Short mmCIF file of C-alpha atoms in Angstrom, two decimals:
data_model
loop_
_atom_site.label_atom_id
_atom_site.label_comp_id
_atom_site.label_asym_id
_atom_site.label_seq_id
_atom_site.Cartn_x
_atom_site.Cartn_y
_atom_site.Cartn_z
CA MET A 1 -100.19 -37.09 -34.50
CA ILE A 2 -97.31 -36.45 -36.47
CA LEU A 3 -95.14 -37.59 -32.71
CA GLN A 4 -97.31 -40.56 -31.91
CA GLN A 5 -97.10 -41.72 -35.61
CA THR A 6 -92.99 -41.99 -35.29
CA LEU A 7 -92.51 -43.02 -31.76
CA SER A 8 -94.75 -45.99 -32.88
CA THR A 9 -91.80 -46.89 -35.69
CA VAL A 10 -88.94 -46.47 -34.02
CA LYS A 11 -90.18 -46.99 -30.14
CA ASP A 12 -89.03 -50.80 -31.25
CA SER A 13 -85.65 -50.34 -31.99
CA TYR A 14 -85.07 -47.91 -28.73
CA GLN A 15 -86.50 -50.11 -26.39
CA ALA A 16 -84.14 -53.15 -28.19
CA TRP A 17 -81.10 -50.90 -27.77
CA TRP A 18 -81.68 -50.57 -24.41
CA ASP A 19 -82.26 -54.05 -23.69
CA GLY A 20 -78.87 -55.02 -25.73
CA THR A 21 -80.90 -57.12 -27.99
CA ASN A 22 -80.69 -54.79 -31.31
CA THR A 23 -79.15 -56.04 -34.45
CA ASP A 24 -78.82 -53.00 -36.19
CA ALA A 25 -77.11 -49.51 -36.05
CA VAL A 26 -80.02 -46.90 -34.15
CA ILE A 27 -79.52 -43.52 -36.14
CA TRP A 28 -81.15 -40.46 -35.01
CA CYS A 29 -81.61 -38.79 -38.08
CA ARG A 30 -83.55 -34.52 -38.04
CA TYR A 31 -83.42 -32.81 -41.90
CA ASN A 32 -84.74 -29.90 -43.38
CA ALA A 33 -88.66 -31.40 -44.63
CA GLY A 34 -88.32 -28.49 -47.83
CA VAL A 35 -88.56 -25.21 -45.93
CA ASP A 36 -86.56 -22.02 -46.47
CA ARG A 37 -83.82 -22.10 -43.76
CA LYS A 38 -83.36 -18.96 -44.40
CA ARG A 39 -86.31 -17.07 -43.81
CA VAL A 40 -87.11 -14.29 -40.47
CA ASN A 41 -88.69 -16.66 -38.01
CA PRO A 42 -91.63 -14.18 -37.09
CA PHE A 43 -91.30 -14.87 -33.50
CA ARG A 44 -87.95 -13.47 -32.58
CA ARG A 45 -87.63 -11.25 -30.56
CA ASP A 46 -84.22 -8.56 -30.30
CA TRP A 47 -83.12 -9.90 -27.34
CA MET A 48 -83.30 -13.27 -28.89
CA THR A 49 -80.19 -15.40 -29.88
CA ASP A 50 -80.13 -16.59 -33.53
CA SER A 51 -79.79 -19.52 -32.00
CA PRO A 52 -82.89 -21.51 -31.17
CA GLY A 53 -81.81 -23.27 -28.51
CA TRP A 54 -80.70 -20.92 -26.55
CA ALA A 55 -83.38 -18.60 -26.62
CA LEU A 56 -84.90 -20.69 -23.68
CA ALA A 57 -82.26 -19.67 -21.45
CA GLN A 58 -82.27 -16.32 -22.33
CA ALA A 59 -85.88 -16.16 -21.28
CA VAL A 60 -85.39 -17.94 -17.60
CA GLU A 61 -81.77 -15.31 -17.35
CA ARG A 62 -83.98 -12.64 -18.17
CA VAL A 63 -87.60 -13.75 -15.80
CA PHE A 64 -84.43 -14.11 -12.91
CA GLN A 65 -83.69 -10.55 -12.74
CA GLY A 66 -87.24 -9.91 -12.46
CA GLY A 67 -88.61 -9.80 -15.32
CA ASN A 68 -92.10 -11.00 -16.53
CA ASP A 69 -93.20 -14.83 -17.56
CA ALA A 70 -94.38 -13.58 -20.91
CA ASP A 71 -90.48 -13.87 -21.85
CA ILE A 72 -90.66 -18.05 -21.48
CA ASP A 73 -94.65 -18.11 -23.64
CA ALA A 74 -92.01 -15.93 -26.21
CA ALA A 75 -88.92 -17.98 -26.07
CA LEU A 76 -91.08 -21.64 -26.79
CA ASP A 77 -93.43 -19.33 -29.69
CA TYR A 78 -89.78 -18.63 -31.12
CA ILE A 79 -88.33 -22.37 -30.47
CA GLU A 80 -91.77 -24.17 -31.38
CA ALA A 81 -91.77 -22.35 -35.07
CA SER A 82 -87.76 -22.89 -35.58
CA HIS A 83 -88.71 -26.75 -35.74
CA ALA A 84 -91.39 -26.24 -38.81
CA ASP A 85 -88.96 -27.57 -41.64
CA ALA A 86 -88.12 -30.67 -39.43
CA GLY A 87 -88.73 -33.98 -40.81
CA TYR A 88 -86.55 -37.02 -39.08
CA ALA A 89 -85.39 -40.46 -40.57
CA GLY A 90 -84.05 -43.41 -39.59
CA ASP A 91 -84.79 -43.93 -35.80
CA GLY A 92 -85.13 -40.15 -35.95
CA PHE A 93 -88.17 -37.90 -33.44
CA PRO A 94 -89.05 -34.41 -32.87
CA SER A 95 -87.04 -33.94 -29.60
CA PHE A 96 -87.00 -30.92 -27.19
CA PHE A 97 -83.46 -30.20 -25.52
CA PHE A 98 -84.63 -28.44 -22.44
CA ASN A 99 -82.12 -26.13 -22.31
CA LEU A 100 -80.75 -24.07 -18.87
CA GLY A 101 -77.11 -24.71 -19.41
CA ALA A 102 -74.60 -27.88 -18.68
CA GLY A 103 -74.62 -27.24 -15.04
CA CYS A 104 -77.73 -25.78 -14.53
CA ALA A 105 -78.34 -27.02 -10.64
CA ALA A 106 -75.40 -25.26 -9.53
CA THR A 107 -77.25 -22.09 -9.54
CA ALA A 108 -79.46 -23.75 -6.89
CA ILE A 109 -76.74 -23.52 -4.26
CA SER A 110 -75.57 -20.13 -5.46
CA GLN A 111 -77.91 -18.34 -7.71
CA PHE A 112 -75.84 -17.37 -9.83
CA PHE A 113 -75.89 -18.18 -13.41
CA GLN A 114 -75.09 -15.64 -16.96
CA TYR A 115 -76.30 -15.80 -20.11
CA TYR A 116 -73.23 -15.22 -23.21
CA ASN A 117 -72.51 -15.85 -26.46
CA ASN A 118 -74.69 -18.88 -26.66
CA THR A 119 -73.92 -20.88 -23.69
CA VAL A 120 -74.32 -20.25 -19.94
CA TRP A 121 -72.12 -19.38 -17.32
CA PHE A 122 -72.36 -20.97 -13.75
CA GLU A 123 -69.32 -20.43 -12.27
CA LEU A 124 -68.66 -17.41 -10.06
CA ASP A 125 -66.00 -14.50 -10.34
CA GLN A 126 -64.58 -15.90 -6.40
CA PRO A 127 -64.71 -19.14 -5.22
CA LEU A 128 -68.46 -19.28 -2.99
CA ASP A 129 -67.34 -20.08 0.27
CA TRP A 130 -67.55 -23.66 1.89
CA ASP A 131 -70.67 -22.24 4.74
CA PRO A 132 -73.35 -22.13 1.73
CA ILE A 133 -72.53 -25.14 0.19
CA LEU A 134 -72.05 -27.17 3.44
CA SER A 135 -75.76 -25.70 5.07
CA PHE A 136 -76.94 -26.17 1.30
CA ASP A 137 -80.78 -27.45 2.20
CA PRO A 138 -83.34 -28.79 -1.26
CA ALA A 139 -86.31 -28.59 0.55
CA ALA A 140 -86.08 -24.37 1.73
CA PRO A 141 -87.00 -22.06 -0.60
CA ASN A 142 -85.23 -21.37 -3.75
CA PRO A 143 -86.25 -18.95 -6.10
CA TYR A 144 -84.12 -20.38 -9.06
CA TRP A 145 -85.73 -23.96 -8.04
CA GLU A 146 -89.20 -22.39 -8.70
CA LEU A 147 -88.71 -20.91 -11.45
CA LEU A 148 -87.15 -23.79 -13.20
CA GLU A 149 -90.59 -25.98 -11.92
CA ARG A 150 -92.63 -23.07 -13.43
CA THR A 151 -90.15 -23.10 -16.55
CA ALA A 152 -91.17 -26.99 -17.02
CA ARG A 153 -94.44 -26.21 -16.75
CA ARG A 154 -94.79 -24.60 -19.52
CA VAL A 155 -92.08 -26.48 -21.54
CA ALA A 156 -94.24 -29.43 -21.06
CA GLU A 157 -97.14 -28.09 -21.82
CA ARG A 158 -96.84 -26.53 -24.56
CA PHE A 159 -95.07 -29.20 -25.95
CA GLU A 160 -96.94 -32.20 -25.22
CA GLY A 161 -97.97 -34.29 -28.23
CA LYS A 162 -95.68 -32.45 -30.72
CA PHE A 163 -91.81 -33.04 -28.80
CA ILE A 164 -90.62 -35.84 -25.77
CA VAL A 165 -89.12 -33.21 -23.81
CA SER A 166 -85.71 -34.12 -21.99
CA ASN A 167 -84.76 -32.99 -18.54
CA LEU A 168 -82.28 -30.38 -17.78
CA ASP A 169 -78.48 -30.82 -18.17
CA LEU A 170 -77.93 -31.05 -14.61
CA GLY A 171 -74.19 -30.77 -14.58
CA GLY A 172 -72.23 -33.84 -12.41
CA ASN A 173 -71.60 -33.54 -8.34
CA LEU A 174 -67.91 -32.48 -9.36
CA ASP A 175 -68.65 -29.98 -12.41
CA ILE A 176 -71.08 -28.54 -10.45
CA LEU A 177 -68.39 -27.87 -7.14
CA ALA A 178 -66.45 -26.48 -9.78
CA SER A 179 -69.22 -24.07 -10.87
CA LEU A 180 -69.73 -23.05 -7.29
CA ARG A 181 -65.86 -22.97 -5.70
CA ARG A 182 -64.01 -22.23 -9.48
CA SER A 183 -61.90 -24.41 -11.46
CA GLY A 184 -59.21 -24.04 -10.75
CA GLN A 185 -59.20 -23.20 -6.21
CA LEU A 186 -60.65 -27.30 -6.38
CA LEU A 187 -58.17 -28.99 -8.30
CA PHE A 188 -56.65 -27.15 -5.09
CA ASP A 189 -59.62 -28.33 -3.13
CA VAL A 190 -59.03 -32.35 -3.87
CA MET A 191 -55.77 -31.80 -2.54
CA ASP A 192 -55.57 -29.75 0.79
CA GLU A 193 -59.40 -30.41 1.77
CA PRO A 194 -61.01 -33.78 0.49
CA ASP A 195 -63.21 -34.19 3.11
CA LYS A 196 -64.85 -30.44 2.81
CA VAL A 197 -64.62 -32.27 -0.80
CA LYS A 198 -66.48 -34.90 -0.44
CA LEU A 199 -69.29 -33.62 1.83
CA ALA A 200 -69.98 -30.83 -0.29
CA CYS A 201 -70.17 -33.65 -3.13
CA GLU A 202 -72.81 -35.60 -0.66
CA ARG A 203 -74.54 -32.22 -0.63
CA ILE A 204 -74.67 -32.07 -4.40
CA TRP A 205 -75.50 -34.90 -4.94
CA GLN A 206 -79.15 -34.76 -2.76
CA THR A 207 -80.09 -31.70 -4.37
CA TRP A 208 -79.38 -33.12 -7.55
CA LYS A 209 -81.55 -35.97 -7.46
CA ALA A 210 -84.56 -34.01 -6.13
CA MET A 211 -84.36 -31.71 -9.18
CA HIS A 212 -83.78 -34.69 -11.51
CA ALA A 213 -86.88 -35.90 -9.51
CA ALA A 214 -88.95 -32.87 -9.32
CA ILE A 215 -88.58 -32.27 -13.37
CA ASP A 216 -89.82 -35.78 -14.33
CA ARG A 217 -93.12 -35.42 -11.94
CA ILE A 218 -93.37 -32.32 -14.82
CA VAL A 219 -91.97 -33.91 -18.21
CA LEU A 220 -92.83 -37.21 -18.10
CA PRO A 221 -96.74 -37.49 -18.14
CA ALA A 222 -96.86 -35.14 -21.46
CA ASN A 223 -94.17 -37.36 -22.53
CA GLY A 224 -96.55 -40.27 -21.71
CA GLY A 225 -94.08 -41.81 -20.05
CA PHE A 226 -91.01 -41.49 -22.73
CA SER A 227 -88.06 -40.36 -21.66
CA THR A 228 -84.75 -38.48 -23.51
CA SER A 229 -81.51 -36.05 -23.05
CA TRP A 230 -79.48 -33.49 -24.52
CA MET A 231 -77.83 -36.94 -26.61
CA SER A 232 -81.90 -37.31 -28.12
CA ILE A 233 -81.77 -41.03 -27.31
CA LEU A 234 -85.01 -42.53 -26.49
CA SER A 235 -86.18 -44.15 -23.69
CA PRO A 236 -89.00 -46.33 -22.04
CA ASP A 237 -87.69 -45.67 -18.12
CA SER A 238 -85.95 -42.33 -17.11
CA TYR A 239 -82.32 -41.86 -17.55
CA TYR A 240 -79.83 -39.37 -18.06
CA PRO A 241 -76.32 -38.61 -19.74
CA SER A 242 -73.86 -38.46 -16.28
CA GLN A 243 -70.47 -36.65 -16.86
CA CYS A 244 -67.72 -35.39 -15.37
CA ASP A 245 -65.86 -32.52 -17.05
CA PHE A 246 -63.38 -31.60 -14.42
CA SER A 247 -62.10 -35.80 -14.75
CA ALA A 248 -59.79 -33.94 -17.40
CA MET A 249 -57.52 -32.46 -14.65
CA ILE A 250 -57.53 -35.23 -12.07
CA SER A 251 -55.62 -38.57 -12.06
CA PRO A 252 -57.30 -42.02 -11.90
CA GLY A 253 -57.32 -42.43 -8.32
CA MET A 254 -58.37 -38.57 -7.98
CA PHE A 255 -61.38 -39.54 -10.30
CA GLU A 256 -61.82 -43.20 -7.67
CA ALA A 257 -62.25 -40.93 -5.29
CA PHE A 258 -64.20 -38.11 -5.88
CA VAL A 259 -66.48 -39.11 -8.65
CA LEU A 260 -66.10 -42.64 -9.15
CA PRO A 261 -68.56 -43.01 -6.40
CA TYR A 262 -71.57 -40.36 -7.44
CA LEU A 263 -71.17 -42.10 -10.64
CA ALA A 264 -72.82 -45.17 -9.67
CA ARG A 265 -75.06 -43.93 -8.09
CA GLU A 266 -76.27 -41.65 -9.87
CA MET A 267 -76.34 -44.38 -13.06
CA ALA A 268 -77.68 -46.80 -10.26
CA LEU A 269 -81.13 -44.00 -10.37
CA PHE A 270 -82.16 -45.93 -13.23
CA ARG A 271 -82.35 -48.76 -15.77
CA LYS A 272 -79.38 -48.37 -17.56
CA GLY A 273 -76.54 -45.97 -17.37
CA LEU A 274 -75.15 -43.78 -19.97
CA TYR A 275 -71.45 -41.97 -19.33
CA HIS A 276 -70.82 -38.47 -21.86
CA LEU A 277 -66.67 -39.01 -21.88
CA ASP A 278 -65.56 -35.27 -23.81
CA GLY A 279 -61.87 -35.67 -24.99
CA PRO A 280 -58.91 -37.36 -24.73
CA GLY A 281 -58.60 -35.98 -21.13
CA GLU A 282 -60.39 -38.61 -19.52
CA LEU A 283 -59.86 -41.69 -21.34
CA ALA A 284 -57.51 -42.62 -18.77
CA HIS A 285 -60.71 -43.07 -16.02
CA LEU A 286 -61.98 -45.45 -19.38
CA ASP A 287 -61.23 -49.08 -16.98
CA LEU A 288 -62.30 -47.04 -13.64
CA LEU A 289 -65.95 -46.79 -15.93
CA CYS A 290 -66.74 -49.70 -17.21
CA THR A 291 -66.76 -51.64 -13.77
CA ILE A 292 -69.69 -49.30 -12.71
CA PRO A 293 -72.31 -51.95 -12.71
CA ASN A 294 -75.56 -50.44 -14.57
CA LEU A 295 -73.24 -48.62 -17.50
CA HIS A 296 -74.74 -49.28 -20.57
CA ALA A 297 -73.28 -46.90 -23.16
CA ILE A 298 -70.58 -44.40 -23.31
CA GLN A 299 -70.77 -41.16 -25.56
CA TRP A 300 -67.36 -40.40 -27.19
CA VAL A 301 -66.99 -36.74 -27.90
CA PRO A 302 -63.39 -36.90 -29.75
CA GLY A 303 -62.65 -33.06 -29.53
CA PRO A 304 -61.43 -30.69 -32.13
CA ALA A 305 -58.26 -32.30 -32.97
CA ILE A 306 -59.83 -35.88 -33.06
CA GLY A 307 -62.40 -36.91 -35.32
CA PHE A 308 -65.05 -39.76 -35.40
CA LEU A 309 -62.90 -41.55 -37.78
CA ASP A 310 -59.69 -41.24 -36.20
CA ASP A 311 -57.34 -44.12 -34.98
CA VAL A 312 -57.39 -42.62 -31.99
CA SER A 313 -61.20 -42.87 -31.50
CA PHE A 314 -61.47 -46.58 -33.74
CA ALA A 315 -58.97 -47.19 -30.83
CA LEU A 316 -61.40 -46.48 -27.89
CA TYR A 317 -64.12 -47.96 -29.87
CA ARG A 318 -62.33 -51.51 -29.86
CA ARG A 319 -62.13 -51.10 -25.96
CA ILE A 320 -65.82 -50.15 -25.21
CA ILE A 321 -66.83 -53.01 -27.26
CA GLU A 322 -64.99 -55.13 -25.82
CA LYS A 323 -66.09 -54.14 -22.56
CA GLY A 324 -69.24 -54.96 -23.55
CA LYS A 325 -70.20 -51.23 -24.45
CA LYS A 326 -72.23 -49.24 -26.95
CA VAL A 327 -70.67 -46.42 -28.50
CA VAL A 328 -72.70 -43.18 -28.79
CA LEU A 329 -71.83 -40.70 -30.50
CA SER A 330 -73.23 -36.97 -31.43
CA GLY A 331 -73.21 -35.00 -34.63
CA PHE A 332 -71.45 -37.25 -36.74
CA ALA A 333 -71.18 -36.95 -40.18
CA ASN A 334 -73.83 -36.85 -43.10
CA ASP A 335 -71.19 -38.29 -45.53
CA PRO A 336 -72.18 -41.67 -46.19
CA ASP A 337 -68.45 -42.75 -46.67
CA ALA A 338 -68.05 -42.17 -42.88
CA PHE A 339 -70.94 -44.77 -42.45
CA ARG A 340 -69.11 -47.44 -44.49
CA ARG A 341 -65.73 -46.53 -42.98
CA LEU A 342 -67.47 -47.17 -39.91
CA PHE A 343 -69.23 -50.18 -39.89
CA ARG A 344 -66.85 -51.82 -42.12
CA ALA A 345 -63.95 -51.92 -38.73
CA PHE A 346 -66.77 -52.76 -36.09
CA PRO A 347 -70.33 -54.40 -36.12
CA ARG A 348 -73.24 -51.92 -36.43
CA GLU A 349 -75.32 -52.62 -33.32
CA ALA A 350 -72.63 -51.54 -31.20
CA PHE A 351 -73.74 -48.08 -32.36
CA LEU A 352 -76.28 -45.32 -31.90
CA LEU A 353 -75.46 -42.17 -33.74
CA THR A 354 -76.93 -39.01 -34.20
CA THR A 355 -76.49 -36.68 -37.50
CA ALA A 356 -78.64 -33.68 -39.68
CA ALA A 357 -79.32 -34.61 -43.15
CA ASP A 358 -79.48 -31.70 -44.98
CA ASP A 359 -82.41 -33.09 -47.63
CA TYR A 360 -84.65 -35.71 -48.14
CA GLU A 361 -82.60 -37.66 -49.85
CA GLN A 362 -79.79 -37.48 -48.08
CA ALA A 363 -81.81 -38.69 -44.86
CA MET A 364 -82.84 -41.30 -46.50
CA ARG A 365 -79.09 -42.70 -47.71
CA ILE A 366 -78.15 -42.14 -43.89
CA ALA A 367 -80.93 -44.04 -42.85
CA SER A 368 -80.20 -47.03 -44.53
CA PHE A 369 -76.73 -47.62 -43.24
CA LYS A 370 -79.11 -49.05 -40.26
CA ALA A 371 -78.85 -52.92 -41.93
CA GLY A 372 -78.13 -53.85 -44.69
CA PRO A 373 -74.40 -54.42 -46.85
CA VAL A 374 -72.16 -51.46 -47.07
#
């Protein structure tokens, strides 16, 4: 009931943002609704991380290594209990990030993944040979893929009516290949064996499409047709935040040859496209990115040395807005002064921001920046 009430309040705001007709900022805000954050979660098992967001990945690893599906249910108990103190303000809504690690599509090919220290690693100790990559058949029996679908069904059944569930963070085409070949080797591959790289990208692309569609078929009905992602953006249509972290290590020419064609094809699957621009190393590719016809918005992740309000970031926002695109900032400061500085410099309708407030009062102050004077 709470989910439906919230969606009825915020869905028009997101629809206008996707349509490009919004006149206000979109601000997703979560806050602590008054339950003691330090309380012990009674569902936490000894093998679970302190961070509930990684518990499902841990459970899937345990099951994949021969454990019981009951571990998945235990992780979902822990995750659901961790949301008990959550309240939402502005355009916030209850969402669940189906988190099995960034780039998890690599495991469909390699059958390797390893949880460690609140992340999942997909990079093998040695580069995977070309043959298993180039001959991979997405339609063949696949233990990991079967486990993903089984897990998705459990997630959808458990959280229907409680959260909008995301698709997986499958990864970017070249990022998936970097996990399979290792990043260092792939840097040689793009120079020494470009044809094999392109053939591998085509095989990965077919696998990516099949995996995204398979998870969509499971979670979208439970979501009432709505879609979200790890960015916690609501959409009436399926979407995916495209990315290529590997692009920080290659030239614009190589980006145009190896990355851009697949980004364009990926975004063409959806009504509107998003891009996850991860750090200053990717800034050289902005102009090429903006040639993608249905790119709607760019999420900027400035990295540890640059802030959202630094000169570098402000210059980037100007370039993005001038090109007719919108800006997504995830994890924006919960300081009202930060909102004032941003919206005094730029039109607020260009931005979608996500943040976490400490309490209800702070959340209401943040939500007030959607519209009105600053």
